[in-house]
Short mmCIF file of C-alpha atoms in Angstrom, two decimals:
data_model
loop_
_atom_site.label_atom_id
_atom_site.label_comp_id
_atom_site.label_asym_id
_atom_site.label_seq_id
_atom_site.Cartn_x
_atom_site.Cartn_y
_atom_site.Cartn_z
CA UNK L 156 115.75 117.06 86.10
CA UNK L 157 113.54 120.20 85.56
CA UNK L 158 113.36 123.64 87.02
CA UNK L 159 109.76 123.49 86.40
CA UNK L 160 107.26 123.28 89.48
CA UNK L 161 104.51 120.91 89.87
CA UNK L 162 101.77 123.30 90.48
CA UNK L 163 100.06 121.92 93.37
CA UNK L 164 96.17 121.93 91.13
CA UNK L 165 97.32 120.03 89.00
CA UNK L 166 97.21 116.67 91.09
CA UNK L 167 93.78 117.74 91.78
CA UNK L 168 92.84 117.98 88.52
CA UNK L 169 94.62 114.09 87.90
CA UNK L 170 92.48 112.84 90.20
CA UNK L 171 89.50 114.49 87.93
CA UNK L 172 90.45 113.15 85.56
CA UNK L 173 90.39 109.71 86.84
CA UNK L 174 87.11 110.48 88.40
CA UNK L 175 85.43 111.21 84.88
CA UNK L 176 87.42 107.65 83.28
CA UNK L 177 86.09 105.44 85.81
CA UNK L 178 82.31 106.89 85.02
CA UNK L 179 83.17 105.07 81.52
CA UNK L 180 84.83 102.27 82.40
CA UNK L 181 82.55 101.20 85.44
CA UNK L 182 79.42 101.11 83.08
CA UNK L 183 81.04 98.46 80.88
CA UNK L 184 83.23 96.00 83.39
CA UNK L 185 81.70 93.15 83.41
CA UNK L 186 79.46 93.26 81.57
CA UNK L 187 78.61 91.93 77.37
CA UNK L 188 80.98 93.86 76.00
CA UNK L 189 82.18 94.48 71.83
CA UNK L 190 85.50 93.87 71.28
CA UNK L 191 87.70 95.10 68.41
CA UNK L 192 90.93 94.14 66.78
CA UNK L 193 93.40 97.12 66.64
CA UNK L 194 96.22 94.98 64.92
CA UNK L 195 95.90 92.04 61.88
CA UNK L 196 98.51 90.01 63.47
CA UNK L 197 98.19 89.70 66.72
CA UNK L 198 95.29 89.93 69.53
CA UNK L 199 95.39 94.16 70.38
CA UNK L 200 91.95 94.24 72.19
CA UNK L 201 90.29 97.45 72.23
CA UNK L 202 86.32 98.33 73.43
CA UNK L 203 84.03 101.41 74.32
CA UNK L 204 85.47 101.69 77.44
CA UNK L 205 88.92 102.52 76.61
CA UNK L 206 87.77 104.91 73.69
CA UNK L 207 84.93 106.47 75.49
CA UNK L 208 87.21 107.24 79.12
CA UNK L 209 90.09 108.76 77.02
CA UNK L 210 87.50 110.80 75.33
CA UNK L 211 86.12 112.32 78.54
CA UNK L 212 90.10 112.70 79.64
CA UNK L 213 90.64 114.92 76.56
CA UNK L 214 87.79 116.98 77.01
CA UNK L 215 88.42 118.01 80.49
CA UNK L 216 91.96 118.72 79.38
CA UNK L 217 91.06 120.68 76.40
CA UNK L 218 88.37 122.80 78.99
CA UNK L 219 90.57 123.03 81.35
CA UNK L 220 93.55 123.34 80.09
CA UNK L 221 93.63 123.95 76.27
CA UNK L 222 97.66 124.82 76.09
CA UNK L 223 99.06 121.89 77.09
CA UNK L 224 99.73 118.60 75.09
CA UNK L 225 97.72 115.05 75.45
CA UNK L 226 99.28 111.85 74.27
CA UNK L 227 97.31 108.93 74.56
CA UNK L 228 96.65 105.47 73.25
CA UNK L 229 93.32 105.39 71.36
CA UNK L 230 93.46 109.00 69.37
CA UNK L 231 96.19 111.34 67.89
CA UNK L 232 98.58 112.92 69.41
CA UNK L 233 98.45 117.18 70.49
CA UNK L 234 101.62 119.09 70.82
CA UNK L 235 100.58 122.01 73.39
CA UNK L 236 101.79 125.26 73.90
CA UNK L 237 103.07 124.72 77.07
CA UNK L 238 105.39 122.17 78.65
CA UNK L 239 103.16 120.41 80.09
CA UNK L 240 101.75 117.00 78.39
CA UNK L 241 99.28 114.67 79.70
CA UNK L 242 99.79 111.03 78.92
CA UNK L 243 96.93 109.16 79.10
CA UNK L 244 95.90 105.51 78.82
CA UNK L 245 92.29 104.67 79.69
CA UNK L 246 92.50 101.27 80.12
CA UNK L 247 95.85 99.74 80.50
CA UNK L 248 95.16 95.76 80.83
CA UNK L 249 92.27 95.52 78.33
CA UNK L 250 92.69 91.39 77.98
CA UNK L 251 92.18 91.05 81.58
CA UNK L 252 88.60 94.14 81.46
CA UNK L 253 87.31 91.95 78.88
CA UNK L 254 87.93 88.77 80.88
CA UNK L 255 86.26 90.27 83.90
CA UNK L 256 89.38 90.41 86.20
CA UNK L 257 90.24 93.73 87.88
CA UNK L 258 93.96 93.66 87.23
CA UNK L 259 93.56 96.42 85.02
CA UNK L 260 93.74 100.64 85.35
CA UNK L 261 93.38 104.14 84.10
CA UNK L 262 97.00 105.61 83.74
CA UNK L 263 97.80 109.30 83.82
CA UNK L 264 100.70 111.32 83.76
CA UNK L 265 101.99 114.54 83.75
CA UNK L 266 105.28 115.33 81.53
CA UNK L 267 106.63 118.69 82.02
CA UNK L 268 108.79 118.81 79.33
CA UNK L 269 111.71 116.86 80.61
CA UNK L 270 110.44 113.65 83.11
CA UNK L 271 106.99 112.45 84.13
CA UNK L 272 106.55 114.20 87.49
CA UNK L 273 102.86 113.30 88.36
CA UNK L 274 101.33 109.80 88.02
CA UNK L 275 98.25 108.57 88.84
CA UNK L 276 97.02 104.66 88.58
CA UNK L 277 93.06 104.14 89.54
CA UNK L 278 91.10 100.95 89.38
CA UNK L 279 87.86 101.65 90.13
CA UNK L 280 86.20 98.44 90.59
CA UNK L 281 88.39 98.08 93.97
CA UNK L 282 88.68 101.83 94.49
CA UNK L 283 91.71 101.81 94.56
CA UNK L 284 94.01 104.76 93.25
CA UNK L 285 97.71 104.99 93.23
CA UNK L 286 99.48 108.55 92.98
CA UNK L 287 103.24 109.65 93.03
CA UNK L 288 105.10 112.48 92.06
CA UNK L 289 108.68 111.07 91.91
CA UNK L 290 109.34 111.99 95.45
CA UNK L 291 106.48 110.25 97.63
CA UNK L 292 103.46 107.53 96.63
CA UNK L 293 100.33 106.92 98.15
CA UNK L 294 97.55 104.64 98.14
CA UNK L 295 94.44 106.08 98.78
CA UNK L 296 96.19 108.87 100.62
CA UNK L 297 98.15 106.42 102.54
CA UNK L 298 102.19 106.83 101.87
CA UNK L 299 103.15 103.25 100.47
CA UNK L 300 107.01 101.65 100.20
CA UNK L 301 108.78 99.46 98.36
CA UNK L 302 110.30 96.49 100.46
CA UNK L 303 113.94 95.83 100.59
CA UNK L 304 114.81 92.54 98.49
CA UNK L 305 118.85 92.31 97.68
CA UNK L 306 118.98 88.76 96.78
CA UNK L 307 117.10 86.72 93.58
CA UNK L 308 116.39 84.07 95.53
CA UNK L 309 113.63 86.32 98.20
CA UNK L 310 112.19 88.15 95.36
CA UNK L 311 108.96 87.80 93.32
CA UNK L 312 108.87 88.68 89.61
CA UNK L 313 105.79 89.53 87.64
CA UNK L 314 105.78 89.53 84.21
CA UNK L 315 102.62 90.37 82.04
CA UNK L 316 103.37 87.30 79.98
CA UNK L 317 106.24 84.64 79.08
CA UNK L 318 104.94 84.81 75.27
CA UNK L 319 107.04 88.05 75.12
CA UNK L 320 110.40 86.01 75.67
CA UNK L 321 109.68 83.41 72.92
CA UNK L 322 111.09 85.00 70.49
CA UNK L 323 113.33 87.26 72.54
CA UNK L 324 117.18 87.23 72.75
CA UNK L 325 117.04 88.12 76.41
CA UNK L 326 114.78 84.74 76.62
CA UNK L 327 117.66 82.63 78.72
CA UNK L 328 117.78 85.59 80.34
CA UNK L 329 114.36 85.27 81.72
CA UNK L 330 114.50 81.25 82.55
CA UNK L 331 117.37 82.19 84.53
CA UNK L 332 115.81 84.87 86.62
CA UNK L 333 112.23 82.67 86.88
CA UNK L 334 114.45 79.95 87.92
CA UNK L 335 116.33 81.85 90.89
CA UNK L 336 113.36 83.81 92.02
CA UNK L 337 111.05 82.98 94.81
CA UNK L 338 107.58 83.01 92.87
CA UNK L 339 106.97 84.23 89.27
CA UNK L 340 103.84 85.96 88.76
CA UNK L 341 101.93 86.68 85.36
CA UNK L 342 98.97 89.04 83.68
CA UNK L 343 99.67 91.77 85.97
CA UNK L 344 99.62 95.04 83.56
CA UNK L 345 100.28 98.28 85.50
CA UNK L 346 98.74 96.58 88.53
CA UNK L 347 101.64 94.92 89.14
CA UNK L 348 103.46 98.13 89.41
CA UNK L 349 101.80 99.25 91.99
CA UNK L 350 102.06 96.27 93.78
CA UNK L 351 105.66 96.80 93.71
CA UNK L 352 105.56 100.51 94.71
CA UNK L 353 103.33 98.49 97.94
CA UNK L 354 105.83 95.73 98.47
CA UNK L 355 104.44 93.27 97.87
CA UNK L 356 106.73 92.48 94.26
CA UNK L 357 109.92 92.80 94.04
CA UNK L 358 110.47 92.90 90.05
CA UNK L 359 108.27 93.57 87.22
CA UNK L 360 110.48 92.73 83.45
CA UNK L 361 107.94 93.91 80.17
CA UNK L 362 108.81 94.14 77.07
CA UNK L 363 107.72 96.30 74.42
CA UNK L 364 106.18 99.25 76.32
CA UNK L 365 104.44 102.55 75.04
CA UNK L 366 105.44 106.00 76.88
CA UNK L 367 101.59 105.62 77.80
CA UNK L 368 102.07 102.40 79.17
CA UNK L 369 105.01 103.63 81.85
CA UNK L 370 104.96 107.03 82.06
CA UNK L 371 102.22 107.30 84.88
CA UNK L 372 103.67 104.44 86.67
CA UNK L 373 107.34 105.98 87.03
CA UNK L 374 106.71 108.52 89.93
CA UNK L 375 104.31 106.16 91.53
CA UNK L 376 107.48 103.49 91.40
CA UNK L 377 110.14 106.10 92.41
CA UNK L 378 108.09 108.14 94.89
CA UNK L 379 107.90 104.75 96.97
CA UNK L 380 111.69 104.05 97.01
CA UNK L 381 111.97 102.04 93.72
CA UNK L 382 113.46 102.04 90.42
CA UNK L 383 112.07 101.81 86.98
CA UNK L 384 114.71 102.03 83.74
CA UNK L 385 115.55 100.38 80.44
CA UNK L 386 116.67 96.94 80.57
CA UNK L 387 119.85 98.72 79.25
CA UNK L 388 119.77 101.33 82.07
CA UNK L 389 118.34 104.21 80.46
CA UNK L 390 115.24 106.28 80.62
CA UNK L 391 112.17 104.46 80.14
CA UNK L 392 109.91 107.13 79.89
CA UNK L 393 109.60 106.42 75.68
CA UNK L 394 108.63 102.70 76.89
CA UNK L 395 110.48 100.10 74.99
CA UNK L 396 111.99 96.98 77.27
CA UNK L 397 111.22 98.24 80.64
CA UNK L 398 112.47 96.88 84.65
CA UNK L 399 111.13 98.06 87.68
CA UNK L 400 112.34 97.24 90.70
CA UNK L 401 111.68 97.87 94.40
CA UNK L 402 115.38 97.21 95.83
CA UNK L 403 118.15 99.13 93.65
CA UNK L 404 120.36 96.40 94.63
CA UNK L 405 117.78 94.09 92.80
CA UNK L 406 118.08 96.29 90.23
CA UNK L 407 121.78 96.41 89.79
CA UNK L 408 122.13 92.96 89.93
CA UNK L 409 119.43 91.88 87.12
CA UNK L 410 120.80 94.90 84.81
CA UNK L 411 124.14 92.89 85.00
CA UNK L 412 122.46 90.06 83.85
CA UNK L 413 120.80 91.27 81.03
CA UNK L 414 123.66 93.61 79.89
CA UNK L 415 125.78 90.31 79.43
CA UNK L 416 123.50 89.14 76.61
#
């Protein structure tokens, strides 16, 4: 925990932000779109859209304010003067964008140093926008909630894709929990996040994550009543193998699990 208090403009200026992303993104959903390869081995999409909103991000930031840090996914990183960093990923789902399905986002957050105490998820093609600070969430200004869910065999699990457990050592892990769960969902990004901060999910398991990838999603997550850690039970803000869940019981129990391996 931090000393450090969330100046109240500062949500303002999120939503800003996310105002001047969705401009960018909004003029290429759905529509003919160029797609580029960021990695040689595997499928990384990236297009316009995600290097053209986290462009306008950084320049409001650097306007407004020029002292604090930015880390984000498409260009390098600034240490700022201050505490404060935004972390900033303009388009987090870009295989489902450039497949024309709105399970995707804009994800900001704002690190103070110590913990990401301001997130903000917006998908602007349902106008939708998700914000937290650790301590409350919203949707659209409305104050959302987890659901309670104590037992494996109630909840739903989303997972952005069983490809990521092929090769893993937590994979029996994984068959176990799809096989005791209620429903398994898949491609859900950070949209299934917020579906759990809505209750409507009850687990969300991805491996691999970027601190741009979570960090915005954590206060949204823990605002509404849930929890979001390592799948060893430590911080996930740096990303890495990250569970949310909506019922810390939930939690508990699937931590067990995966701490046996």
């Amino acid at each position: 925990m931090t000393d450090q208090t969330l100046p109240p403009e500062y949500l303002e200026f999120a939503e800003e932000l996310a105002d001047a992303a969705a401009r960018v993104t909004l003029t290429y959903f759905r529509l003919p779109l160029e797609v580029e390869n960021k990695e040689a081995e595997r499928f990384d999409p990236v297009t316009l859209a995600d290097k053209g909103a986290e462009r306008a991000m950084r320049a409001l930031i650097d306007e407004r304010y020029p002292g604090h840090g930015v880390l984000g996914e498409e260009e390098e990183n600034i240490a700022g003067e201050a505490p404060w960093t935004w972390v900033l990923d303009p388009v987090d789902g870009t295989r489902s964008f450039i497949s024309g399905i709105p399970l995707w986002g804009t994800l900001i957050a704002l690190n103070d140093g110590t913990r990401p105490v301001l997130g903000v998820m917006d998908q602007p093609f349902t106008r939708e926008r998700f914000v937290g600070d650790g301590n409350s969430a919203s949707l659209n200004g409305r104050p959302i909630q987890t659901r309670a869910c104590g037992k494996l065999t109630d909840a739903t699990l989303m997972v952005t894709s069983p490809e990521h457990f092929r090769e893993s050592p937590y994979r029996e892990v994984f068959e176990q929990l799809a096989g005791q769960v209620r429903l398994v969902r898949y491609s859900g990004d950070c949209y299934a996040y917020c579906m759990l901060a809505l209750g409507l999910v009850d687990v969300v398991l991805d491996p691999g994550l970027k601190p741009y990838d979570i960090q915005a999603l954590m206060p949204i997550i823990q605002g509404a009543g849930g929890v979001v850690t390592r799948w060893d039970g430590g911080d996930a803000q740096d990303g890495g193998d990250v569970i949310a869940c909506g019922d810390p019981r939930l939690h508990a129990q699937i931590l067990e699990l995966m701490q046996s391996v």
